[in-house]
mmCIF file of C-alpha atoms in Angstrom:
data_model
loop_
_atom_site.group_PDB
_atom_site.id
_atom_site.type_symbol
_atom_site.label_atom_id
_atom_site.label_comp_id
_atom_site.label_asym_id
_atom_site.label_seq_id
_atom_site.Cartn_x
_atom_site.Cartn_y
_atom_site.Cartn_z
ATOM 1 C CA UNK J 70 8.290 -28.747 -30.728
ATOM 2 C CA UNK J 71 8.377 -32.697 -30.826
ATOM 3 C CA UNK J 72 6.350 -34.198 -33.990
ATOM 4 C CA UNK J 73 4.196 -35.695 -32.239
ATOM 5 C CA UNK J 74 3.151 -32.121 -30.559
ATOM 6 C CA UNK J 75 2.913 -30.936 -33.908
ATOM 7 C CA UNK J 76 0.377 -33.481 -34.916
ATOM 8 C CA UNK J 77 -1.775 -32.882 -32.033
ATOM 9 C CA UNK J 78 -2.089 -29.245 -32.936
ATOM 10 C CA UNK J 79 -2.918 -29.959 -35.994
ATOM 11 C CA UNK J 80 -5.220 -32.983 -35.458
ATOM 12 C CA UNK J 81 -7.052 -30.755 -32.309
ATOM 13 C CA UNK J 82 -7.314 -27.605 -33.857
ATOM 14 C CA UNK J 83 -8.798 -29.192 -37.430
ATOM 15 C CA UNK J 84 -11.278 -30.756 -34.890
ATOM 16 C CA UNK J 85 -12.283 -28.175 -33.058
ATOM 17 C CA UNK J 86 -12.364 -25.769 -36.412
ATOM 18 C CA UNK J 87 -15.262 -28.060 -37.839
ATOM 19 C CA UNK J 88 -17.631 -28.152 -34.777
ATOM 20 C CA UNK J 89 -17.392 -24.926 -34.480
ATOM 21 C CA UNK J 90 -17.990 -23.588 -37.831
ATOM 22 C CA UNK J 91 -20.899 -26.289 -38.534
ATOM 23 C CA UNK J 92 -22.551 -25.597 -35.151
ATOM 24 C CA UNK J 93 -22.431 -22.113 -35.354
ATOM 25 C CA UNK J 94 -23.080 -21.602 -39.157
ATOM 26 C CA UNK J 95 -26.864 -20.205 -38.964
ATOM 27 C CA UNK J 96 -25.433 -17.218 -36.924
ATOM 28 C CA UNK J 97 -22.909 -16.491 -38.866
ATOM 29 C CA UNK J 98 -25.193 -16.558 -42.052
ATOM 30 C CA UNK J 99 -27.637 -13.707 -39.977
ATOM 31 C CA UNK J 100 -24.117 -11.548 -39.400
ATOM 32 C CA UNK J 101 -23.074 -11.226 -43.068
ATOM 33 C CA UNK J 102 -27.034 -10.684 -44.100
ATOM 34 C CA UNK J 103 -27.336 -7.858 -41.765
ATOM 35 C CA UNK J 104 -23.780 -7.055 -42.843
ATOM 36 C CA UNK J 105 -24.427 -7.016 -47.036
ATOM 37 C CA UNK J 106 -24.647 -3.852 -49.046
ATOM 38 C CA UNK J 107 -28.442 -4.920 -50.099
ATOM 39 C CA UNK J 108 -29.801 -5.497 -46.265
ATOM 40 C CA UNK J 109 -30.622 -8.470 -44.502
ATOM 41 C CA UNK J 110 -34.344 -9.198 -45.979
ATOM 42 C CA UNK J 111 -33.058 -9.272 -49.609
ATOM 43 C CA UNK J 112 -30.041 -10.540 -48.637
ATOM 44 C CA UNK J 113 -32.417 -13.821 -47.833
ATOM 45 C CA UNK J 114 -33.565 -12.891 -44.344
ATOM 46 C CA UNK J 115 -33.913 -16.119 -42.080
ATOM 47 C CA UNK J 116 -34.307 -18.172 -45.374
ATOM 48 C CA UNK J 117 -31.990 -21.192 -46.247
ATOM 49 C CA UNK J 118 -29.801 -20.257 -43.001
ATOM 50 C CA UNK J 119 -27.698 -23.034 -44.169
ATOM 51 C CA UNK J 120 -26.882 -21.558 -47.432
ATOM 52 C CA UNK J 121 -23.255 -22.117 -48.206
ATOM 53 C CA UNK J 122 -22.300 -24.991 -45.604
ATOM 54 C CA UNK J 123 -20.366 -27.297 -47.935
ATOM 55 C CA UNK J 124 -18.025 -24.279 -48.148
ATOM 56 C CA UNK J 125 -17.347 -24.199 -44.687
ATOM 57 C CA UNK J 126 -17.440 -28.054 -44.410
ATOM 58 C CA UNK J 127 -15.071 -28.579 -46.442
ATOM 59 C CA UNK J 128 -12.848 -25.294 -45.459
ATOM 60 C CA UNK J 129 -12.944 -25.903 -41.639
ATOM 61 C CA UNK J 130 -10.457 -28.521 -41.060
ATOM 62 C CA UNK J 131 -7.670 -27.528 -42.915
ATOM 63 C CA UNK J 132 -8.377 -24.097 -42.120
ATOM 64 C CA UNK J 133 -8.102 -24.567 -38.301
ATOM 65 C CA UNK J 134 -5.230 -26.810 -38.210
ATOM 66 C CA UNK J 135 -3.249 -24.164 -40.413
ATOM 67 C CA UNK J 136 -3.469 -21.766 -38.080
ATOM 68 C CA UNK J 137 -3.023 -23.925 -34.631
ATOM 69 C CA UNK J 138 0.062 -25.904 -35.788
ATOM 70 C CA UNK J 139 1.597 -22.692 -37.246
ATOM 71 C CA UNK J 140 0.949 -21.278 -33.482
ATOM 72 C CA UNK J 141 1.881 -23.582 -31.151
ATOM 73 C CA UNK J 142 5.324 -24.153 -33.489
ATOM 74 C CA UNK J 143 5.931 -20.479 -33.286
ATOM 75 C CA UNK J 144 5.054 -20.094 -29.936
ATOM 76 C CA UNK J 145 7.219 -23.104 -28.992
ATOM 77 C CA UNK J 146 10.287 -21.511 -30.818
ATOM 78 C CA UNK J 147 9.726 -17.988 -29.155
ATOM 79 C CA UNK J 148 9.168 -19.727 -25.802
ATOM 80 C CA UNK J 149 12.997 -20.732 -25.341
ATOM 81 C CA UNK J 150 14.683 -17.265 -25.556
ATOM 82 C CA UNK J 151 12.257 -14.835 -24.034
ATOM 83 C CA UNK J 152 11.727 -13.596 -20.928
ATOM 84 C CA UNK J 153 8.119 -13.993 -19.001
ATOM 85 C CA UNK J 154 7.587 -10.685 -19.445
ATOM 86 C CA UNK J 155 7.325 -11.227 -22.977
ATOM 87 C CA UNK J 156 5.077 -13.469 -22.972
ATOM 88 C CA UNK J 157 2.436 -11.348 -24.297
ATOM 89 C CA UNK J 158 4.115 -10.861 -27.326
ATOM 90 C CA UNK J 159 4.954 -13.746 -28.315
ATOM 91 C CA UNK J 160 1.535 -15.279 -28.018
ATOM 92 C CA UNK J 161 0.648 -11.930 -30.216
ATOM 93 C CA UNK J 162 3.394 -13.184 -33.222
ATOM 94 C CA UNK J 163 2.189 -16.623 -32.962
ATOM 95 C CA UNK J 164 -1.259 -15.743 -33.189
ATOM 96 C CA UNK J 165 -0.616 -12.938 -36.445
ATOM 97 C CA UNK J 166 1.454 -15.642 -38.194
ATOM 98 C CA UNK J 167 -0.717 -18.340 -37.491
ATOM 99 C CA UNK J 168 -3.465 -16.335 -38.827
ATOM 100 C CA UNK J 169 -1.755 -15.175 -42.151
ATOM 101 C CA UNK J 170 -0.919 -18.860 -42.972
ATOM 102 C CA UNK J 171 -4.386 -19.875 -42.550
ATOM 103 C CA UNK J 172 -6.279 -17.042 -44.617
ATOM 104 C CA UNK J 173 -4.358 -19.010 -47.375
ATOM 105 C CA UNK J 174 -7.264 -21.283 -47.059
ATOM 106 C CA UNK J 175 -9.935 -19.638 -45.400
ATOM 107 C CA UNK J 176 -10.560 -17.004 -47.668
ATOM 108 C CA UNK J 177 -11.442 -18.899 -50.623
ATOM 109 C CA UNK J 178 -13.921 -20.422 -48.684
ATOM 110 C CA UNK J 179 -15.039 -17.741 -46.931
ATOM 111 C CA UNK J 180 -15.746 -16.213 -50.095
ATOM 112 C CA UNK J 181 -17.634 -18.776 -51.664
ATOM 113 C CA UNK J 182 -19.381 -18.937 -48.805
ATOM 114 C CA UNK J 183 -20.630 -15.699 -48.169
ATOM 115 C CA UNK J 184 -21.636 -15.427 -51.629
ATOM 116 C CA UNK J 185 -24.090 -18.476 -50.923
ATOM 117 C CA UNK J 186 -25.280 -16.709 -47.908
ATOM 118 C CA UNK J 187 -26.437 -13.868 -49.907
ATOM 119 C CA UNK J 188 -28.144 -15.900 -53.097
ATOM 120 C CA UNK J 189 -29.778 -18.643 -50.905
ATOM 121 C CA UNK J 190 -31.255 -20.011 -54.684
ATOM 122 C CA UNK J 191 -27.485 -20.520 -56.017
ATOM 123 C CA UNK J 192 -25.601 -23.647 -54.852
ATOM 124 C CA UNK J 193 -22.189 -23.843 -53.061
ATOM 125 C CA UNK J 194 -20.730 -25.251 -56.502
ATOM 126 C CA UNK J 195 -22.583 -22.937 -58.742
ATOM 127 C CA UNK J 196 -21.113 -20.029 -57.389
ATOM 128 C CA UNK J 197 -17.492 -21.492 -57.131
ATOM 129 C CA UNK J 198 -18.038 -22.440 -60.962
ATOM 130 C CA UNK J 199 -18.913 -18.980 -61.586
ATOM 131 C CA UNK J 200 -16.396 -17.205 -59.750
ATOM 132 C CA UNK J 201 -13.349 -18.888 -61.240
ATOM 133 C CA UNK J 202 -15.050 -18.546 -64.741
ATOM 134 C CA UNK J 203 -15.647 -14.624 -64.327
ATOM 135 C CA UNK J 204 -12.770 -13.818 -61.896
ATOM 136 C CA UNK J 205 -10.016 -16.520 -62.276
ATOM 137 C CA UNK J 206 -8.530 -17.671 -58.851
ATOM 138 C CA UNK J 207 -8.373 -14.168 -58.207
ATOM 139 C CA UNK J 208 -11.577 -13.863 -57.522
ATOM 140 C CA UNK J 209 -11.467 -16.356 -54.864
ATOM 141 C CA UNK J 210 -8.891 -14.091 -52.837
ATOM 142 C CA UNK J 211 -10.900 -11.277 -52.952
ATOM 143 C CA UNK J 212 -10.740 -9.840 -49.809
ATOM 144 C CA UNK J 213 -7.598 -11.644 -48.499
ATOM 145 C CA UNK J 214 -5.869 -8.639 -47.269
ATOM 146 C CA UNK J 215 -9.298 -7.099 -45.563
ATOM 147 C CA UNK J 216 -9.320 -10.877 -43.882
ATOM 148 C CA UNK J 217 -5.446 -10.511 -42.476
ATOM 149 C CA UNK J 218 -6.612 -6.896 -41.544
ATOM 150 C CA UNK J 219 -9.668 -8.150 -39.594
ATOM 151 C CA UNK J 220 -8.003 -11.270 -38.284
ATOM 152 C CA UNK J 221 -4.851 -10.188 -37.060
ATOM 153 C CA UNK J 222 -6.500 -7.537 -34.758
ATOM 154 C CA UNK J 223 -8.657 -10.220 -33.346
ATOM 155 C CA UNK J 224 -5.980 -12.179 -32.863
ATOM 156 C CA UNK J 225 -3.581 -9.453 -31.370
ATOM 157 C CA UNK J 226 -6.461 -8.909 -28.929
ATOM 158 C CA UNK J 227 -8.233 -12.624 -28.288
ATOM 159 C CA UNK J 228 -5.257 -14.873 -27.842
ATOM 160 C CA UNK J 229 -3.142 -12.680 -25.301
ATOM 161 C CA UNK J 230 -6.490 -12.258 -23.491
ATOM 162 C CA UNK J 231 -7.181 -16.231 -23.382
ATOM 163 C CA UNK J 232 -4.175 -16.760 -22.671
ATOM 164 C CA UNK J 233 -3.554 -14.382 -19.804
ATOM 165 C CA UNK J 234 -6.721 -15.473 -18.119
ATOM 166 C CA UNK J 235 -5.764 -19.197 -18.421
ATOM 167 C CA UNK J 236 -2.429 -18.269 -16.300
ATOM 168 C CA UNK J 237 -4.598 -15.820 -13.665
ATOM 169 C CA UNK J 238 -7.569 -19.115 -13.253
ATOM 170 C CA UNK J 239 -4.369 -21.572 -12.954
ATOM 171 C CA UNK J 240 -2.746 -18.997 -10.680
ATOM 172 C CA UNK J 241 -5.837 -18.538 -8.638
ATOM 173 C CA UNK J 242 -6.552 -22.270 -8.204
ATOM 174 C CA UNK J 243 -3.100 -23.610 -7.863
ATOM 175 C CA UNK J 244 -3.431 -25.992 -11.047
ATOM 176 C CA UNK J 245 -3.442 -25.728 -14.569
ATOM 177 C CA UNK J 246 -7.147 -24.880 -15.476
ATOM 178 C CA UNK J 247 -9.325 -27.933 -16.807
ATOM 179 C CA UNK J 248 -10.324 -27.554 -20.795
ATOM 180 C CA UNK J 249 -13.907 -26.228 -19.643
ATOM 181 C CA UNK J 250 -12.022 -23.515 -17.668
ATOM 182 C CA UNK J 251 -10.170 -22.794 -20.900
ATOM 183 C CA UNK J 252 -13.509 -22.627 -22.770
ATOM 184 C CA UNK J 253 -14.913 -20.112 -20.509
ATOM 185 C CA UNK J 254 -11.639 -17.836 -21.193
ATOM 186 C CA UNK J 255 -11.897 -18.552 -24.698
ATOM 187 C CA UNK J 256 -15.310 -17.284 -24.597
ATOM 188 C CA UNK J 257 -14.714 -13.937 -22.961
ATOM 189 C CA UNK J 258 -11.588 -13.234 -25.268
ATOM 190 C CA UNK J 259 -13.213 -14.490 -28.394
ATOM 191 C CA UNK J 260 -16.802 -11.968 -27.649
ATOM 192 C CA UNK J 261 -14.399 -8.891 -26.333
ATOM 193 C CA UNK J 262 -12.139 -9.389 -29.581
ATOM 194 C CA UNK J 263 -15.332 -9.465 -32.076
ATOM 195 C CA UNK J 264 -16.857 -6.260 -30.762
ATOM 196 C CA UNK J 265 -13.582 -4.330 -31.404
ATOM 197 C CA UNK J 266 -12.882 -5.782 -34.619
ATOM 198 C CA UNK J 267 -16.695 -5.711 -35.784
ATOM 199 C CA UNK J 268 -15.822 -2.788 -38.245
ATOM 200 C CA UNK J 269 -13.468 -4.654 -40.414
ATOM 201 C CA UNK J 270 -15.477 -7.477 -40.094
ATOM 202 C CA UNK J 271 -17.936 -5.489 -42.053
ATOM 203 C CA UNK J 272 -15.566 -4.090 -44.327
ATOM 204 C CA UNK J 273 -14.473 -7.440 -45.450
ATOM 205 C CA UNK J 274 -17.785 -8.960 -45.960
ATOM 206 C CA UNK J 275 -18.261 -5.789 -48.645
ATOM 207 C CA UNK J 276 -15.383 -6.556 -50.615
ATOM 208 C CA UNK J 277 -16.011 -9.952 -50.573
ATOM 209 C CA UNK J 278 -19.585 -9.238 -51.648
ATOM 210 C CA UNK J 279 -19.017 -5.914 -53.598
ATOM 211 C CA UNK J 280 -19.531 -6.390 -57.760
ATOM 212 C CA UNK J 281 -16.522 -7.465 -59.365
ATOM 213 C CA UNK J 282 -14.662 -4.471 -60.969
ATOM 214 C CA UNK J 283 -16.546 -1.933 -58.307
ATOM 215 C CA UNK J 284 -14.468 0.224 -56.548
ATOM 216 C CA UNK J 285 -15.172 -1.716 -53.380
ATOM 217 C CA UNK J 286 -13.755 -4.978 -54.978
ATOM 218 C CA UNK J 287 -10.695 -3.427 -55.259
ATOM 219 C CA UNK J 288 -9.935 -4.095 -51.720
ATOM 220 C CA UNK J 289 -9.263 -1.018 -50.463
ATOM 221 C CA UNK J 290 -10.486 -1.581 -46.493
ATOM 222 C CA UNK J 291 -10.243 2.162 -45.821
ATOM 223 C CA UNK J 292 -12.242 2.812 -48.253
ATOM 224 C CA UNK J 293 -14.691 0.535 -47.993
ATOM 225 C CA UNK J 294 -14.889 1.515 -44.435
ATOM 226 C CA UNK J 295 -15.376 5.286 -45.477
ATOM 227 C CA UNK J 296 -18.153 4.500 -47.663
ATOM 228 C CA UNK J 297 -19.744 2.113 -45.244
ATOM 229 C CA UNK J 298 -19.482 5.324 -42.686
ATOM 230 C CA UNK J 299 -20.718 7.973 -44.608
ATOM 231 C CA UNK J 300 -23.920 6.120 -45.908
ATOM 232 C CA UNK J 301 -24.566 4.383 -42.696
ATOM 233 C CA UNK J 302 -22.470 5.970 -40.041
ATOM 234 C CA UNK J 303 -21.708 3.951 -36.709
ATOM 235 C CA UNK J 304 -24.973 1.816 -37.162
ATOM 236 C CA UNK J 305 -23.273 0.450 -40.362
ATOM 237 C CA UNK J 306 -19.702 -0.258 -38.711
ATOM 238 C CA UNK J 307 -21.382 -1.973 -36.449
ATOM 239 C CA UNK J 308 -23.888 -3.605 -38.293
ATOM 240 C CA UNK J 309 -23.980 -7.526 -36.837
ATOM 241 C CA UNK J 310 -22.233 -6.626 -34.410
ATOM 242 C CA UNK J 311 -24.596 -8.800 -31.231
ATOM 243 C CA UNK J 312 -25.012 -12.207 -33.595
ATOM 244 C CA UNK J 313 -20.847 -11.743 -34.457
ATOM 245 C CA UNK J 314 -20.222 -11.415 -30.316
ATOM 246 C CA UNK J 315 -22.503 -14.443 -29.690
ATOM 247 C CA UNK J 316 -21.307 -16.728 -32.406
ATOM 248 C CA UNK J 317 -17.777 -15.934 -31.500
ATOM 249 C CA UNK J 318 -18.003 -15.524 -27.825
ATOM 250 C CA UNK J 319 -20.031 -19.406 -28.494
ATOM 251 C CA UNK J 320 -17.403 -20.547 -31.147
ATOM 252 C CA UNK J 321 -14.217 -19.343 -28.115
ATOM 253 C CA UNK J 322 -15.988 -21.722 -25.925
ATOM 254 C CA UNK J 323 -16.449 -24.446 -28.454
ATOM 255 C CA UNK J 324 -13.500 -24.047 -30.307
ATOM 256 C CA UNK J 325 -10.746 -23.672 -27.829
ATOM 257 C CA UNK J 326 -12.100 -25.820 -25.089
ATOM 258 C CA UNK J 327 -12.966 -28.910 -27.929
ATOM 259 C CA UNK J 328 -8.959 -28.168 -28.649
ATOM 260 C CA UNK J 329 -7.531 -28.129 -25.054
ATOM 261 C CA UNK J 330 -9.139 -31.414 -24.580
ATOM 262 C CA UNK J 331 -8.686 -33.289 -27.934
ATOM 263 C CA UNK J 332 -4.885 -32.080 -27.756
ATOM 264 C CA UNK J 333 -4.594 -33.615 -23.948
ATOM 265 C CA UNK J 334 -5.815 -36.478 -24.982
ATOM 266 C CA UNK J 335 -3.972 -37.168 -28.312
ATOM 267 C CA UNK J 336 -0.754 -36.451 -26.115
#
C-alpha cells in the first residue's frame, strides 16, 4: 500500500469516525441507559442526552483512523497472495486486527464516556479525574477484552457483508458502486451485525459500568452475560437492542459512505 493510500485511510476514516459518533451520540446515550444495571430512568432517562460528548469528540478521530489504516494495510498485504475465493477471509483478518488496534483507544473513551451517560450531573473531566485517581489507568481499560469480544464479532460479520454486497451492486450494474451505494451496504451490514452482537454489547456496557472491585468489573464476559441472563433473561441480552440497530444501521450509512467518498477524493 503506497503512502499516500495510507494517508487517505487514515485521513477518511478519522473523518468519517467523528460525524458519525457526534451525529449519532443521543442514540447511543438511550442504548447504554436502557442497557445499565440501574435502568434507563435512573440511569438519567432522556435527560442531558449529550452527557459525555467531549469523550467521544475527542476519541473519534484517532479512534477511526486506527482501525481503517490498520485495514486497508492488512487487507492490501493479504490481497497479493490469495485467491478470490478467499476473499472473505481476508476482509475478516483485516477487519479483527483493525479492530484490536483501535480498542487501544476507544476503550478509554468509551469508558469515560459511558460513565457520563449514566451520571448526567458529573462532567466528562470529573469522571476521568476520578477514575485514574481510584482505578489507575487500569481503570480506563476496563472492559477492553469484553470490547475486542463484542467488536470482533461485529466485525467478522459487518465488513464481509459490506463488502460482499459492494461486489454483487458493482456486479449487477457493471461499475464500481458510487459512495451512496456503499452507504446503503454499509447500512444493512452495520444493523444485521448489531442485532447479533447486541448481547455482548450489553455485557460490555456492565463491566464498564459495574462497581470497581465487583465481580462484574472483573471482566469476566461470560459471566457477566450469565448474570445478565438469569436476572433478566432474553429481554436483558437484548436490552437496546432497536436504538443499537438504528444508530448503527444510521452510523454504516454515515460512516462508510462519508469514507468511500472522502478517500476518492483525497486520492
Amino acid at each position: 500500500m503506497e503512502p499516500r493510500e495510507s494517508w487517505a485511510a487514515l485521513a477518511a476514516g478519522g473523518i468519517a469516525g467523528v460525524f458519525v459518533d457526534l451525529i449519532l451520540f443521543p442514540l447511543d446515550t438511550v442504548k447504554t441507559r436502557l442497557q445499565s444495571p440501574q435502568g434507563f430512568r435512573k440511569a438519567g432517562g432522556f435527560r442531558g442526552i449529550y452527557a459525555g460528548v467531549p469523550s467521544t469528540a475527542i476519541g473519534s478521530f484517532p479512534n477511526a483512523a486506527a482501525f481503517f489504516i490498520t485495514y486497508e494495510n492488512v487487507k492490501s498485504v493479504l490481497h497479493h497472495d490469495s485467491a478470490s475465493y478467499l476473499t472473505p477471509v481476508t476482509h475478516m483478518v483485516a477487519a479483527s486486527l483493525g479492530e484490536v488496534v483501535a480498542c487501544l483507544i476507544r476503550v478509554p473513551s468509551e469508558v469515560v464516556k459511558q460513565r457520563a451517560q449514566v451520571s448526567p450531573s458529573a462532567g466528562t473531566f470529573r469522571i476521568l479525574s476520578h477514575t485514574l485517581y481510584h482505578e489507575g489507568i487500569q481503570g480506563l481499560y476496563r472492559g477492553y477484552k469484553s470490547t475486542v469480544l463484542r467488536e470482533i464479532p461485529f466485525s467478522l460479520v459487518q465488513f464481509p457483508l459490506w463488502e460482499f454486497l459492494k461486489d454483487l451492486w458493482s456486479w449487477k450494474q457493471g461499475h464500481v458502486v458510487d459512495s451512496w451505494q456503499s452507504a446503503v451496504c454499509g447500512a444493512f451490514a452495520g444493523g444485521f451485525a448489531a442485532a447479533v452482537t447486541t448481547p455482548l454489547d450489553v455485557a460490555k456496557t456492565r463491566i464498564m459500568l459495574a462497581k470497581a472491585g465487583s465481580t462484574t468489573a472483573s471482566g469476566n464476559v461470560l459471566a457477566a452475560l450469565g448474570g445478565i441472563w438469569r436476572t433478566q433473561g432474553l429481554s436483558g441480552l437484548f436490552a437496546g437492542v432497536v436504538p443499537r440497530m438504528t444508530a448503527i444501521s444510521l452510523g454504516g450509512f454515515i460512516f462508510l459512505g462519508t469514507y468511500e467518498k472522502t478517500r476518492q477524493l483525497l486520492l
